[in-house]
Every structure is written in C-alpha cells, then in structure tokens.
Tab-separated table of C-alpha atoms and ligand atoms in Angstrom:
chain	number	residue	atom	x	y	z
A	461	MET	CA	-17.895	1.484	28.240
A	462	PRO	CA	-15.278	4.277	28.169
A	463	TRP	CA	-12.482	4.148	30.685
A	464	PRO	CA	-12.464	5.940	33.114
A	465	PRO	CA	-16.286	5.770	33.198
A	466	ASP	CA	-18.563	8.706	32.361
A	467	ALA	CA	-21.605	10.132	34.172
A	468	GLN	CA	-24.142	7.959	32.359
A	469	ASP	CA	-22.364	4.742	33.329
A	470	PHE	CA	-22.116	5.981	36.874
A	471	ALA	CA	-25.879	6.664	37.055
A	472	GLU	CA	-26.621	3.046	36.089
A	473	LEU	CA	-24.071	1.842	38.620
A	474	ARG	CA	-25.705	3.822	41.424
A	475	ARG	CA	-29.137	2.384	40.634
A	476	THR	CA	-27.638	-1.075	40.861
A	477	LEU	CA	-25.961	-0.312	44.190
A	478	GLU	CA	-29.246	0.893	45.668
A	479	TRP	CA	-30.933	-2.329	44.572
A	480	VAL	CA	-28.116	-4.505	45.943
A	481	TYR	CA	-28.078	-2.636	49.256
A	482	ALA	CA	-31.838	-3.183	49.651
A	483	ASN	CA	-31.770	-6.889	48.654
A	484	SER	CA	-28.478	-8.605	49.436
A	485	PRO	CA	-27.823	-9.173	53.200
A	486	TYR	CA	-24.085	-9.566	52.565
A	487	TYR	CA	-23.767	-6.166	50.833
A	488	ALA	CA	-26.186	-4.432	53.212
A	489	ARG	CA	-23.783	-5.364	55.996
A	490	ALA	CA	-20.610	-4.633	54.010
A	491	PHE	CA	-21.885	-1.175	52.989
A	492	ASP	CA	-23.062	-0.355	56.518
A	493	HIS	CA	-19.699	-1.452	57.875
A	494	ALA	CA	-17.932	0.865	55.428
A	495	GLY	CA	-20.365	3.710	56.195
A	496	VAL	CA	-21.664	3.747	52.593
A	497	LYS	CA	-25.219	4.753	51.678
A	498	PRO	CA	-25.566	4.153	47.892
A	499	ASN	CA	-27.902	7.149	47.399
A	500	GLU	CA	-25.180	9.418	48.872
A	501	ILE	CA	-22.381	8.335	46.472
A	502	ARG	CA	-21.719	11.360	44.292
A	503	ASP	CA	-19.524	10.160	41.496
A	504	TYR	CA	-17.160	7.475	40.358
A	505	ASP	CA	-14.238	8.726	42.505
A	506	ASP	CA	-16.486	8.658	45.550
A	507	PHE	CA	-17.566	5.094	44.660
A	508	ARG	CA	-14.067	3.703	44.292
A	509	ARG	CA	-12.790	5.384	47.427
A	510	ARG	CA	-15.597	4.163	49.653
A	511	VAL	CA	-17.204	0.972	48.326
A	512	PRO	CA	-15.185	-2.101	49.422
A	513	ARG	CA	-14.017	-4.643	46.859
A	514	THR	CA	-15.164	-8.278	46.911
A	515	ALA	CA	-12.416	-10.878	46.635
A	516	LYS	CA	-13.098	-14.389	45.326
A	517	SER	CA	-12.213	-15.686	48.795
A	518	ASP	CA	-15.013	-13.533	50.322
A	519	LEU	CA	-17.558	-15.297	48.121
A	520	VAL	CA	-16.154	-18.800	48.694
A	521	GLU	CA	-15.903	-18.309	52.450
A	522	ASN	CA	-19.421	-16.905	52.773
A	523	GLN	CA	-20.934	-19.748	50.734
A	524	ARG	CA	-19.144	-22.287	52.959
A	525	GLN	CA	-20.555	-20.651	56.105
A	526	HIS	CA	-24.068	-20.316	54.672
A	527	PRO	CA	-24.457	-23.129	52.153
A	528	PRO	CA	-25.163	-23.284	49.315
A	529	PHE	CA	-25.577	-19.686	48.081
A	530	GLY	CA	-24.298	-17.563	50.989
A	531	GLU	CA	-25.653	-14.200	52.115
A	532	PHE	CA	-24.878	-12.610	48.771
A	533	LEU	CA	-28.214	-13.974	47.549
A	534	ALA	CA	-30.700	-11.168	46.751
A	535	VAL	CA	-33.870	-13.031	45.685
A	536	PRO	CA	-35.903	-16.007	46.977
A	537	ARG	CA	-35.223	-19.372	45.324
A	538	GLU	CA	-38.541	-19.455	43.511
A	539	ARG	CA	-37.275	-16.577	41.355
A	540	PHE	CA	-34.230	-18.487	40.073
A	541	GLY	CA	-34.199	-19.136	36.362
A	542	SER	CA	-31.033	-21.228	36.150
A	543	LEU	CA	-28.094	-22.486	38.168
A	544	HIS	CA	-24.433	-22.346	37.411
A	545	THR	CA	-21.442	-23.922	39.160
A	546	SER	CA	-17.918	-22.687	38.796
A	547	PRO	CA	-14.631	-24.139	40.152
A	548	GLY	CA	-14.452	-23.973	43.931
A	549	PRO	CA	-17.241	-25.058	43.738
A	550	ILE	CA	-18.990	-21.702	43.767
A	551	PHE	CA	-22.768	-21.736	43.260
A	552	ILE	CA	-24.308	-18.973	41.145
A	553	PRO	CA	-28.038	-18.884	40.596
A	554	ARG	CA	-29.439	-16.593	37.928
A	555	LEU	CA	-32.710	-14.804	37.309
A	556	PRO	CA	-34.535	-15.907	34.136
A	557	GLU	CA	-33.599	-12.572	32.513
A	558	GLU	CA	-29.894	-12.855	33.306
A	559	ARG	CA	-28.164	-13.892	30.093
A	560	GLY	CA	-25.049	-15.329	31.703
A	561	GLY	CA	-22.633	-13.821	29.199
A	562	THR	CA	-24.464	-14.770	25.995
A	563	PRO	CA	-24.757	-11.198	24.621
A	564	VAL	CA	-21.048	-10.654	25.227
A	565	LEU	CA	-20.206	-13.869	23.452
A	566	LYS	CA	-22.497	-13.101	20.574
A	567	GLU	CA	-20.708	-9.800	19.976
A	568	SER	CA	-17.321	-11.532	20.127
A	569	ILE	CA	-18.539	-14.237	17.722
A	570	LYS	CA	-19.852	-11.622	15.271
A	571	ASP	CA	-16.401	-9.935	15.273
A	572	MET	CA	-14.807	-13.145	13.916
A	573	GLY	CA	-16.633	-12.770	10.604
A	574	LEU	CA	-19.256	-15.517	10.800
A	575	ARG	CA	-20.991	-16.560	7.546
A	576	PRO	CA	-24.417	-18.054	6.938
A	577	GLY	CA	-24.164	-21.840	7.086
A	578	ASP	CA	-21.211	-21.916	9.490
A	579	ILE	CA	-21.064	-25.016	11.666
A	580	ALA	CA	-19.424	-24.543	15.052
A	581	HIS	CA	-17.605	-27.346	16.918
A	582	ILE	CA	-17.555	-26.676	20.674
A	583	THR	CA	-14.817	-28.509	22.564
A	584	LEU	CA	-15.019	-26.937	26.054
A	585	SER	CA	-16.345	-29.167	28.813
A	586	TYR	CA	-20.148	-29.470	29.118
A	587	HIS	CA	-19.620	-31.334	32.360
A	588	ILE	CA	-20.867	-29.448	35.477
A	589	MET	CA	-19.016	-26.176	34.616
A	590	PRO	CA	-20.718	-23.667	32.323
A	591	GLY	CA	-18.090	-23.251	29.588
A	592	GLY	CA	-19.304	-25.644	26.900
A	593	LEU	CA	-23.025	-25.034	27.285
A	594	ARG	CA	-22.562	-21.263	27.371
A	595	LEU	CA	-20.603	-21.246	24.112
A	596	HIS	CA	-23.095	-23.716	22.590
A	597	ARG	CA	-26.044	-21.405	23.270
A	598	ALA	CA	-24.189	-18.296	22.058
A	599	PHE	CA	-23.188	-19.908	18.726
A	600	GLU	CA	-26.738	-21.169	18.249
A	601	GLU	CA	-28.090	-17.637	18.869
A	602	ALA	CA	-25.504	-16.283	16.438
A	603	GLY	CA	-27.076	-18.489	13.779
A	604	CYS	CA	-24.734	-21.499	13.607
A	605	LEU	CA	-25.446	-25.178	13.653
A	606	VAL	CA	-23.517	-26.429	16.680
A	607	ILE	CA	-21.694	-29.705	17.380
A	608	ASN	CA	-21.625	-30.516	21.136
A	609	GLY	CA	-18.130	-31.953	21.094
A	610	GLY	CA	-17.086	-31.463	24.701
A	611	THR	CA	-13.657	-32.684	25.861
A	612	GLY	CA	-11.742	-35.880	25.110
A	613	SER	CA	-12.620	-38.608	22.506
A	614	SER	CA	-10.436	-36.847	19.971
A	615	GLU	CA	-10.779	-39.518	17.222
A	616	LEU	CA	-14.557	-39.390	17.409
A	617	GLN	CA	-14.441	-35.584	17.464
A	618	VAL	CA	-12.318	-35.500	14.287
A	619	GLU	CA	-14.771	-37.923	12.668
A	620	VAL	CA	-17.806	-35.839	13.593
A	621	ALA	CA	-16.162	-32.508	12.589
A	622	ARG	CA	-15.209	-34.010	9.278
A	623	ALA	CA	-18.595	-35.560	8.603
A	624	TRP	CA	-20.427	-32.277	9.370
A	625	GLY	CA	-17.799	-30.095	7.658
A	626	ALA	CA	-17.347	-27.955	10.805
A	627	THR	CA	-16.106	-24.468	9.794
A	628	VAL	CA	-15.667	-22.909	13.261
A	629	TYR	CA	-13.620	-24.336	16.110
A	630	ALA	CA	-14.305	-23.186	19.666
A	631	GLY	CA	-12.192	-24.299	22.642
A	632	THR	CA	-8.616	-24.298	23.912
A	633	PRO	CA	-5.735	-23.937	21.427
A	634	SER	CA	-4.027	-27.010	22.914
A	635	PHE	CA	-7.061	-29.215	22.161
A	636	LEU	CA	-7.060	-27.936	18.595
A	637	ALA	CA	-3.415	-28.948	18.320
A	638	ASN	CA	-4.434	-32.344	19.681
A	639	LEU	CA	-7.149	-32.667	16.993
A	640	GLY	CA	-4.508	-31.871	14.364
A	641	ASP	CA	-2.198	-34.650	15.666
A	642	THR	CA	-5.156	-37.060	15.875
A	643	ALA	CA	-6.268	-36.309	12.333
A	644	ARG	CA	-2.777	-37.056	11.034
A	645	ARG	CA	-2.618	-40.313	13.006
A	646	MET	CA	-5.897	-41.255	11.329
A	647	GLY	CA	-4.249	-40.690	7.941
A	648	LEU	CA	-6.075	-37.394	7.316
A	649	ASP	CA	-4.791	-33.977	6.222
A	650	PRO	CA	-6.095	-31.415	8.783
A	651	ARG	CA	-6.185	-28.673	6.140
A	652	ARG	CA	-7.948	-30.635	3.404
A	653	ASP	CA	-10.164	-33.046	5.349
A	654	LEU	CA	-11.238	-30.643	8.067
A	655	LYS	CA	-12.803	-27.327	7.086
A	656	TYR	CA	-12.093	-25.083	10.109
A	657	ARG	CA	-11.904	-21.474	8.863
A	658	ILE	CA	-12.068	-19.485	12.110
A	659	GLY	CA	-11.439	-20.396	15.722
A	660	PHE	CA	-12.683	-19.049	19.051
A	661	SER	CA	-9.724	-19.604	21.374
A	662	THR	CA	-10.366	-19.422	25.120
A	663	ALA	CA	-9.539	-20.745	28.617
A	664	GLU	CA	-5.821	-20.893	27.835
A	665	ALA	CA	-3.055	-18.539	26.638
A	666	LEU	CA	-2.874	-18.261	22.862
A	667	THR	CA	0.838	-17.701	22.349
A	668	PRO	CA	2.108	-16.202	19.039
A	669	LYS	CA	3.935	-19.494	18.383
A	670	LEU	CA	0.783	-21.585	18.894
A	671	ARG	CA	-1.296	-19.189	16.780
A	672	THR	CA	1.195	-19.505	13.890
A	673	GLU	CA	1.517	-23.304	14.225
A	674	LEU	CA	-2.210	-23.865	14.279
A	675	GLY	CA	-2.669	-21.462	11.389
A	676	GLU	CA	-0.263	-23.520	9.333
A	677	ILE	CA	-1.751	-26.866	10.298
A	678	PHE	CA	-5.403	-26.004	9.682
A	679	GLY	CA	-5.354	-22.790	7.648
A	680	ILE	CA	-7.482	-21.354	10.511
A	681	GLU	CA	-7.671	-17.729	11.793
A	682	LEU	CA	-7.752	-17.858	15.591
A	683	PHE	CA	-9.393	-15.171	17.780
A	684	ASP	CA	-8.267	-14.940	21.374
A	685	HIS	CA	-10.903	-14.456	24.120
A	686	CYS	CA	-10.919	-14.031	27.877
A	687	GLY	CA	-13.323	-14.140	30.761
A	688	GLU	CA	-13.605	-15.085	34.380
A	689	ALA	CA	-15.549	-17.859	36.093
A	690	GLN	CA	-18.022	-15.684	38.053
A	691	ILE	CA	-18.414	-12.640	35.874
A	692	GLY	CA	-18.340	-14.589	32.622
A	693	PRO	CA	-16.984	-13.636	29.168
A	694	LEU	CA	-15.247	-10.260	29.015
A	695	ALA	CA	-13.412	-9.516	25.827
A	696	GLY	CA	-12.369	-10.873	22.419
A	697	GLU	CA	-10.152	-10.066	19.427
A	698	CYS	CA	-11.335	-8.464	16.248
A	699	ARG	CA	-9.746	-9.185	12.871
A	700	ILE	CA	-6.836	-6.792	13.651
A	701	HIS	CA	-5.699	-9.257	16.360
A	702	ASP	CA	-4.099	-6.577	18.513
A	703	GLY	CA	-5.659	-6.849	22.000
A	704	MET	CA	-9.176	-7.946	22.988
A	705	HIS	CA	-12.158	-5.557	22.799
A	706	LEU	CA	-14.074	-5.244	26.085
A	707	HIS	CA	-17.566	-6.457	25.128
A	708	ALA	CA	-19.020	-6.831	28.581
A	709	ARG	CA	-21.839	-4.233	28.589
A	710	ASP	CA	-23.654	-5.827	31.557
A	711	LEU	CA	-20.727	-5.118	33.847
A	712	PHE	CA	-19.250	-1.905	35.214
A	713	CYS	CA	-15.552	-2.692	34.778
A	714	GLU	CA	-12.790	-0.844	36.619
A	715	PHE	CA	-9.080	-1.188	35.933
A	716	LEU	CA	-7.067	-0.221	38.972
A	717	ASP	CA	-3.358	0.297	39.624
A	718	PRO	CA	-2.492	-2.797	41.741
A	719	GLU	CA	-0.425	-0.771	44.138
A	720	SER	CA	-2.270	2.541	44.538
A	721	GLY	CA	-5.902	1.475	43.692
A	722	GLU	CA	-6.132	4.573	41.467
A	723	PRO	CA	-7.679	4.182	37.974
A	724	ALA	CA	-5.034	2.750	35.564
A	725	GLN	CA	-4.282	5.064	32.643
A	726	PRO	CA	-4.381	3.932	29.028
A	727	GLY	CA	-1.112	2.109	28.302
A	728	ASP	CA	-0.752	0.953	31.904
A	729	ILE	CA	-1.546	-2.272	33.710
A	730	GLY	CA	-4.755	-2.435	35.735
A	731	GLU	CA	-6.425	-4.999	37.933
A	732	ILE	CA	-10.047	-5.636	36.984
A	733	ALA	CA	-12.887	-5.039	39.478
A	734	ALA	CA	-16.331	-5.744	38.008
A	735	THR	CA	-19.791	-4.803	39.250
A	736	GLN	CA	-22.727	-6.623	37.667
A	737	LEU	CA	-25.280	-4.106	36.499
A	738	GLY	CA	-29.004	-4.487	37.097
A	739	PRO	CA	-30.837	-6.889	39.415
A	740	ARG	CA	-29.107	-10.276	39.833
A	741	ALA	CA	-30.011	-13.340	41.840
A	742	LEU	CA	-26.482	-13.279	43.339
A	743	PRO	CA	-25.083	-9.804	42.737
A	744	LEU	CA	-21.345	-9.050	42.834
A	745	VAL	CA	-20.043	-5.569	43.533
A	746	ARG	CA	-16.425	-4.617	42.721
A	747	TYR	CA	-15.628	-8.291	42.335
A	748	ALA	CA	-11.853	-8.552	41.952
A	749	PRO	CA	-10.647	-12.047	40.925
A	750	GLY	CA	-7.004	-10.835	40.756
A	751	ASP	CA	-6.615	-10.637	36.944
A	752	ALA	CA	-4.405	-7.904	35.498
A	753	PHE	CA	-4.691	-6.426	32.014
A	754	ARG	CA	-2.768	-3.872	29.998
A	755	LEU	CA	-5.029	-1.179	28.517
A	756	LEU	CA	-4.077	-0.344	24.968
A	757	PRO	CA	-3.947	3.436	24.559
A	758	ASP	CA	-5.000	3.926	20.898
A	759	PRO	CA	-8.305	3.334	19.123
A	760	CYS	CA	-8.426	0.122	17.096
A	761	PRO	CA	-8.124	0.456	13.287
A	762	CYS	CA	-11.202	-1.816	12.988
A	763	GLY	CA	-13.420	1.129	14.018
A	764	ASP	CA	-14.810	-0.457	17.203
A	765	LEU	CA	-14.242	2.221	19.881
A	766	SER	CA	-14.455	-0.163	22.852
A	767	LEU	CA	-11.421	-0.423	25.127
A	768	ARG	CA	-8.814	-3.004	24.113
A	769	LEU	CA	-7.145	-5.250	26.710
A	770	ILE	CA	-4.206	-7.578	26.778
A	771	PHE	CA	-4.307	-10.169	29.541
A	772	VAL	CA	-1.116	-9.944	31.598
A	773	GLY	CA	-1.539	-12.446	34.438
A	774	GLN	CA	-2.426	-12.739	38.091
A	775	VAL	CA	-2.001	-9.556	39.992
A	776	GLY	CA	-0.137	-10.932	43.055
A	777	VAL	CA	3.267	-11.156	41.309
A	778	ILE	CA	3.186	-7.642	39.798
A	779	ARG	CA	5.732	-5.172	41.208
A	780	LYS	CA	6.295	-1.535	40.451
A	781	ILE	CA	9.918	-1.085	39.359
A	782	LYS	CA	11.273	2.393	38.632
A	783	GLY	CA	7.687	3.642	38.462
A	784	VAL	CA	6.532	0.983	35.959
A	785	LEU	CA	4.282	-1.965	36.791
A	786	VAL	CA	5.987	-5.180	35.687
A	787	HIS	CA	4.473	-8.676	35.526
A	788	PRO	CA	6.911	-11.617	35.077
A	789	ALA	CA	4.754	-12.813	32.125
A	790	GLN	CA	5.891	-9.758	30.125
A	791	VAL	CA	9.528	-10.623	30.779
A	792	GLN	CA	8.818	-14.289	29.925
A	793	LYS	CA	7.452	-13.200	26.562
A	794	VAL	CA	10.757	-11.495	25.693
A	795	ILE	CA	12.966	-14.266	27.037
A	796	SER	CA	10.988	-16.938	25.125
A	797	HIS	CA	12.618	-15.722	21.932
A	798	TYR	CA	15.998	-16.918	23.256
A	799	PRO	CA	16.026	-20.745	23.286
A	800	GLU	CA	19.272	-20.802	25.253
A	801	LEU	CA	17.622	-19.131	28.258
A	802	GLY	CA	15.247	-20.594	30.844
A	803	ARG	CA	13.355	-19.491	33.951
A	804	PHE	CA	14.309	-16.282	35.691
A	805	GLN	CA	14.062	-14.085	38.754
A	806	ILE	CA	13.836	-10.329	38.961
A	807	VAL	CA	15.678	-8.950	41.957
A	808	VAL	CA	14.631	-5.404	42.823
A	809	ASP	CA	16.264	-3.247	45.472
A	810	HIS	CA	16.723	0.383	46.223
A	811	PRO	CA	20.406	0.983	47.028
A	812	GLU	CA	21.079	3.344	49.914
A	813	GLY	CA	21.585	6.896	48.731
A	814	GLU	CA	20.497	6.129	45.122
A	815	ARG	CA	17.652	7.938	43.473
A	816	TYR	CA	16.213	4.988	41.593
A	817	ASP	CA	15.405	1.307	42.127
A	818	ARG	CA	17.800	-1.246	40.689
A	819	ALA	CA	16.516	-4.311	38.898
A	820	VAL	CA	18.673	-7.333	38.163
A	821	LEU	CA	17.257	-10.053	35.906
A	822	ARG	CA	18.858	-13.413	36.834
A	823	ILE	CA	18.232	-15.940	34.031
A	824	ALA	CA	19.077	-19.632	33.908
A	825	ARG	CA	21.578	-20.340	31.118
A	826	LEU	CA	20.394	-23.652	29.521
A	827	GLN	CA	23.434	-24.169	27.294
A	828	ALA	CA	26.997	-22.853	26.969
A	829	ILE	CA	26.967	-19.427	25.285
A	830	GLY	CA	30.659	-18.564	25.452
A	831	GLU	CA	31.808	-15.383	23.742
A	832	ALA	CA	28.357	-14.545	22.418
A	833	GLU	CA	27.253	-13.808	25.996
A	834	GLU	CA	27.837	-10.074	25.913
A	835	ASP	CA	25.987	-9.668	22.590
A	836	LEU	CA	23.115	-11.751	23.841
A	837	LYS	CA	22.844	-9.666	27.015
A	838	LYS	CA	22.842	-6.442	24.983
A	839	SER	CA	20.176	-7.708	22.600
A	840	LEU	CA	18.023	-8.870	25.484
A	841	GLN	CA	18.437	-5.586	27.351
A	842	HIS	CA	17.385	-3.720	24.229
A	843	GLN	CA	14.263	-5.871	23.789
A	844	LEU	CA	13.301	-5.460	27.438
A	845	LYS	CA	13.728	-1.740	27.293
A	846	ALA	CA	11.590	-1.600	24.130
A	847	THR	CA	8.696	-3.699	25.494
A	848	ILE	CA	8.647	-3.245	29.286
A	849	LEU	CA	10.161	0.273	29.256
A	850	ILE	CA	12.740	-0.224	31.963
A	851	GLN	CA	16.433	-0.886	32.033
A	852	MET	CA	17.484	-4.102	33.792
A	853	ASP	CA	20.936	-5.508	34.538
A	854	ILE	CA	21.284	-9.080	33.292
A	855	ASP	CA	22.982	-11.891	35.064
A	856	LEU	CA	23.168	-15.336	33.459
A	857	VAL	CA	23.327	-18.076	36.072
A	858	ASP	CA	23.242	-21.821	36.561
A	859	PRO	CA	19.682	-23.273	36.299
A	860	ALA	CA	20.030	-24.594	39.882
A	861	ASP	CA	20.345	-20.974	41.090
A	862	VAL	CA	16.822	-20.043	40.005
A	863	PRO	CA	14.048	-21.742	42.057
A	864	GLU	CA	11.557	-23.864	40.126
A	865	ALA	CA	8.716	-21.903	41.688
A	866	ALA	CA	9.842	-18.878	39.680
A	867	ALA	CA	8.789	-20.605	36.420
A	868	ALA	CA	5.747	-19.791	34.269
A	869	PRO	CA	2.769	-19.784	34.429
A	870	ARG	CA	2.530	-19.058	38.193
A	871	PHE	CA	5.814	-17.136	38.649
A	872	THR	CA	5.397	-17.522	42.433
A	873	GLU	CA	9.076	-16.756	43.180
A	874	ALA	CA	9.911	-14.775	40.057
A	875	MET	CA	9.948	-11.428	41.878
A	876	VAL	CA	12.391	-10.862	44.694
A	877	ASP	CA	11.642	-7.502	46.189
A	878	LEU	CA	14.350	-6.411	48.608
A	879	ARG	CA	12.745	-3.007	49.044
A	880	ARG	CA	10.021	-4.288	51.373
A	881	LYS	CA	11.066	-6.050	54.510
B	187	ZN	ZN1	-10.616	-3.900	16.658
C-alpha cells in the first residue's frame, strides 16, 4: 500500500466500513455517535477527520463488560473458524477465511531467501498465545519442514536442532543467544554443530550489537520483523537490512503525526492506526495500539516498492521539540555508543521571549571523565544533530539525579516537558 493511500485503497476501505457498520454493534454505535455514515465518506481525508480511532483499552474494556467477545463481534458464533487469545487476555475469534497474518508472514519469509529443504526451528511460545503456532503454519506453507521448539528446554532444543540440521531459526534474538551459550556448555561449536543460516527475529528489539554478536556466534543472517498482538504481523526486513517492508496487505495502515493527527510524511515519525479490510468475525477500525514508526523516505535498493518502517517505540513518550518529533529510544541509540554514559532525561522548555524551544539532555555520568568531558559532549552533540536533527545542550550529572523510571525500554520519565503545565 502506498502512503498516503490512493483512491483504490480508499474504495476497499469504504466497502469494509459499510460492512462493519451494518454488522458490528460497537461500531454502529461509535459511528452514529460521531455522526458518520460510511456511504457518505468521500475520501481518505474525510475518513481520518471523522471516523474515531479504537484504542486497545476500548477493546479490553468492552470485552470485560460483555464477555467474552464484546460488542465488536460482527458474526454469530457458528460462523467462527478459529479462536485466538492475546495478552490481556483479549479474545479474537476469526472467520474460516481469515488467515490471521499467514500471508504477511509468508511474504516476509520469502524475503529472507529460503531454499528448498530448509528446516525451520520455531522457538516462540505455542502456549495459549498465537505466536508459535502462527509462525509454524507460515513456515510450513512456505515449504519448510518445521520443528515445534517452543520456549525453554534449551538443551533439548539444541539437541533437536542439531539432529535435524535446522537451517532457519525463528524466535527472539535473546533466546538464540541462549541457545549459543547452551551449545557451548554442551561442548558444541554453535557454528559447526548447528546449521542455522538465516533467522526470523521477532517479539524483541534486534539491536545492532546483538545482530553482530549472533552473526559471529552462528554465522547466521538475522532478519528483523514486527507486528502487534491484535492486528498480527506487519513488516519485515529484506536482504538490504535497512528498515522493514510493510507487508500487511489485509490492513489499511495509517501513520499519523502523534501530536496533530495529520498523515506523517516520509522521513517522519508516525503512529500506526490499522483497519482490517474485508469481513472479519471481530473487526477493528482505526485500531491504534500506540506504536510509533519512522517512515523511510527513499525506495529500497532491493526493488520492493512497499513502504519501509523502523520501529521507534511507544507513542506516549514522544515529544515535538523544535518542530521535530523525538522519541527517547532514538537518543538512547546514540548514547549507547558511549559506555561511560547511562540513563538520561530530556528537559524541554520554551524560554520567555525566545523564538525556539530549548532542549537540555541530562545524562548520568557512570565514570569519571575528567578533561575529556568537553570533547565527549561535542562528539555527542554532533551525533545527535546528525541522527535526530536537533541541537541539544548536554549536561552530565550524577546517576542519582536521573530517575530510574527514565531508563529504557519504557522511558516513562525520560521526557520533562516544561512547556505544558
Ligand atoms: Zn528492500
């Protein structure tokens, strides 16, 4: 799907909205309340200005009040084809024809360069949540033999992967690291005795450091992937490894400026809102789980024209500073190259009479830096300006002066915005 969407995408979206309005009591009420008649929505701009978003809490709350499926449900139970539970718990039934993310996954898997005879080792949980089973089915459909590893039992997993000669790993990067340690404890060489060639990394951040380490341990090429519990798999890396291609064709995905709600421009950060296209047992319209992505502006050298995304983090801690949206995770990425620096806080204010905001980055100094301090600050400032595109003043402080809640990955207190009181 192009971004922003074109007329053809919009036509399919409108057909879906009409179906949802006629079948889902929750959305019939929500649309009526907002004064929206789907057949009167003219274009995408009209849609995004008038159709309300659905927060995860709306779904959870409604299912609690009307257990188990809530008023979102659009078909009678006898039409269900499968059931799916995601953390919450949230209960999502599906029609037999709903593929639950398998086509998206198959496309992502194909992009990794699968070969005939590949054997995939799945190490996501098969227990209650859909992760393991969903990947299992997608790899089978992609033509692999599949090992249902699941989580834990790492010695047994190493034994099974070795016996079968598994060539593809699928799971979290940290569990792959764990398998490497386990193999060594068992007296094995992870590179020689295990045959992993490519890896489907998901459900956890794949940092550049982890990617390099795992590459060295196993000789494996890892591909990062992302998705969301309700709307399923979204995007995955190609062999260029520069952002994840948006593969979700069964969703109408919007990327919206977290402050203005306007469509994010290529190069900018946008919060995802996804509408499931076509009839669904439990349809979701403009479902916004709070995930923010940066949209890469240029076409990928691999030739795939689909939009490329980089996952940034949860939207709640994003602030616009000097006209640029900043997520603490971007700053963390820069600071992580300086081992002498720890957690941080960004203090933003708008001094009286000044034209621009002022941003001060307060960082915990983990060790004595002495005379090198000025050089370090300059180098850091330069890196920040190059990656986040804004100038920040830097203040190195005692670790006790930065609250623990400012730390990654939640960054709850990493932004101190003195402009809004
Ligand atoms: Zn590509």
